[in-house]
Amino acid sequence: MARVRANLRRPRTVSTDSKHDCITLADTVFKFGEVEVNRVERIVRRVGVEIHLTPIEYRLLLVLVANVGRVITHKQLLRQVWGPSHSEQSHYLRIYMGHLRQKLEADPAQPRHLLTESGVGYRLLADA
């Protein structure tokens, strides 16, 4: 199980199959709850309906997807999404996590997937 979880955390790549000159899109779609994230096409759908995310919301979601099941600290998220100069401005993070919950959670007031770890950071749960 640990190996499977470790493989799920690794970034997925698009590889080409030289025999058929086509792109193999293995593991490019990540699903949690009613949400589907297609990293190659940069499309996010909820219940089959395409959801528009801003570039920052999308980057934030990708960091959470890449670390599914793990707690990512406020500082880590700020550095990875906004850059090192914003590592102390956690109010940005709270606002954008609220936007993601509004767009992706069935009940944003009681999130099942985009969870807050009080005083630490955030966690994405795929199977809630």
Short mmCIF file of C-alpha atoms in Angstrom, two decimals:
data_model
loop_
_atom_site.label_atom_id
_atom_site.label_comp_id
_atom_site.label_asym_id
_atom_site.label_seq_id
_atom_site.Cartn_x
_atom_site.Cartn_y
_atom_site.Cartn_z
CA MET A 1 0.00 0.00 0.00
CA ALA A 2 2.86 2.39 0.78
CA ARG A 3 4.33 1.83 -2.69
CA VAL A 4 0.97 2.46 -4.32
CA ARG A 5 0.50 5.69 -2.34
CA ALA A 6 4.04 6.79 -3.22
CA ASN A 7 3.36 6.20 -6.92
CA LEU A 8 0.13 8.18 -6.70
CA ARG A 9 2.02 11.16 -5.24
CA ARG A 10 4.57 11.23 -8.08
CA PRO A 11 3.91 13.65 -10.92
CA ARG A 12 2.53 11.95 -14.00
CA THR A 13 4.19 12.37 -17.38
CA VAL A 14 2.94 12.15 -20.92
CA SER A 15 4.95 9.67 -22.92
CA THR A 16 4.99 9.02 -26.63
CA ASP A 17 4.67 5.57 -28.09
CA SER A 18 7.16 5.47 -31.00
CA LYS A 19 5.52 2.41 -32.63
CA HIS A 20 2.22 4.18 -33.14
CA ASP A 21 3.28 7.87 -33.06
CA CYS A 22 0.55 8.65 -30.55
CA ILE A 23 0.53 10.11 -27.08
CA THR A 24 -0.27 7.76 -24.23
CA LEU A 25 -2.16 9.66 -21.53
CA ALA A 26 -1.59 7.19 -18.71
CA ASP A 27 -2.62 8.55 -15.32
CA THR A 28 -3.17 12.10 -16.50
CA VAL A 29 -6.67 12.28 -15.04
CA PHE A 30 -6.98 12.49 -11.25
CA LYS A 31 -10.39 11.99 -9.63
CA PHE A 32 -11.65 12.77 -6.16
CA GLY A 33 -15.31 12.74 -5.25
CA GLU A 34 -17.27 14.32 -8.13
CA VAL A 35 -14.18 16.16 -9.42
CA GLU A 36 -11.95 15.16 -12.31
CA VAL A 37 -8.64 16.95 -12.99
CA ASN A 38 -7.11 16.40 -16.44
CA ARG A 39 -3.55 17.67 -16.14
CA VAL A 40 -2.68 17.36 -19.83
CA GLU A 41 -5.68 19.31 -21.12
CA ARG A 42 -5.76 21.57 -18.02
CA ILE A 43 -9.46 20.90 -17.54
CA VAL A 44 -11.27 20.50 -14.23
CA ARG A 45 -14.77 19.04 -14.18
CA ARG A 46 -17.27 18.59 -11.39
CA VAL A 47 -20.12 16.17 -12.10
CA GLY A 48 -19.08 16.29 -15.78
CA VAL A 49 -19.37 20.08 -16.00
CA GLU A 50 -16.22 22.03 -16.79
CA ILE A 51 -15.20 24.37 -13.96
CA HIS A 52 -13.20 27.53 -14.66
CA LEU A 53 -10.27 27.94 -12.28
CA THR A 54 -7.96 30.93 -12.20
CA PRO A 55 -4.27 30.18 -12.79
CA ILE A 56 -3.55 30.45 -9.06
CA GLU A 57 -6.49 28.21 -8.11
CA TYR A 58 -5.31 25.65 -10.67
CA ARG A 59 -1.70 25.70 -9.42
CA LEU A 60 -2.94 25.34 -5.83
CA LEU A 61 -5.09 22.36 -6.82
CA LEU A 62 -2.18 20.73 -8.68
CA VAL A 63 0.07 21.00 -5.62
CA LEU A 64 -2.64 19.35 -3.51
CA VAL A 65 -3.21 16.64 -6.14
CA ALA A 66 0.54 15.93 -6.32
CA ASN A 67 0.54 15.43 -2.54
CA VAL A 68 -2.83 13.71 -2.11
CA GLY A 69 -3.41 12.42 1.40
CA ARG A 70 -0.50 14.40 2.88
CA VAL A 71 -0.67 17.60 4.88
CA ILE A 72 0.99 20.47 3.03
CA THR A 73 1.97 23.35 5.28
CA HIS A 74 0.87 26.93 4.67
CA LYS A 75 4.46 27.90 3.97
CA GLN A 76 4.99 25.10 1.44
CA LEU A 77 1.82 25.98 -0.44
CA LEU A 78 2.62 29.68 -0.50
CA ARG A 79 6.13 29.04 -1.84
CA GLN A 80 5.00 26.57 -4.50
CA VAL A 81 2.01 28.58 -5.73
CA TRP A 82 2.98 32.25 -5.20
CA GLY A 83 6.76 32.03 -4.86
CA PRO A 84 9.26 32.58 -2.03
CA SER A 85 8.43 36.27 -1.52
CA HIS A 86 4.90 35.38 -0.33
CA SER A 87 5.78 32.66 2.19
CA GLU A 88 4.44 34.64 5.15
CA GLN A 89 1.17 35.89 3.64
CA SER A 90 -1.23 33.11 4.60
CA HIS A 91 -4.35 35.23 4.06
CA TYR A 92 -3.88 34.65 0.29
CA LEU A 93 -4.05 30.95 0.90
CA ARG A 94 -7.23 31.09 3.00
CA ILE A 95 -9.00 33.13 0.33
CA TYR A 96 -8.03 30.86 -2.55
CA MET A 97 -8.81 27.66 -0.63
CA GLY A 98 -12.26 29.14 0.01
CA HIS A 99 -12.65 29.76 -3.74
CA LEU A 100 -11.60 26.18 -4.53
CA ARG A 101 -14.09 24.81 -2.00
CA GLN A 102 -16.89 26.94 -3.47
CA LYS A 103 -16.15 25.59 -6.93
CA LEU A 104 -15.29 21.95 -6.18
CA GLU A 105 -16.96 20.80 -2.96
CA ALA A 106 -20.61 19.67 -2.86
CA ASP A 107 -21.00 21.49 0.48
CA PRO A 108 -18.24 24.11 0.84
CA ALA A 109 -19.18 24.74 4.48
CA GLN A 110 -18.45 21.08 5.30
CA PRO A 111 -15.68 20.05 2.89
CA ARG A 112 -14.99 16.36 2.37
CA HIS A 113 -11.91 16.62 0.17
CA LEU A 114 -10.16 19.99 0.63
CA LEU A 115 -9.51 19.83 4.36
CA THR A 116 -7.94 22.33 6.74
CA GLU A 117 -5.40 21.02 9.19
CA SER A 118 -5.68 23.70 11.89
CA GLY A 119 -2.50 25.64 12.46
CA VAL A 120 -0.58 23.52 9.95
CA GLY A 121 -1.93 23.62 6.41
CA TYR A 122 -4.24 21.77 4.06
CA ARG A 123 -4.81 18.22 2.86
CA LEU A 124 -6.59 16.76 -0.17
CA LEU A 125 -8.45 13.54 0.54
CA ALA A 126 -9.40 11.53 -2.52
CA ASP A 127 -11.62 8.97 -0.78
CA ALA A 128 -13.84 10.71 1.72
#
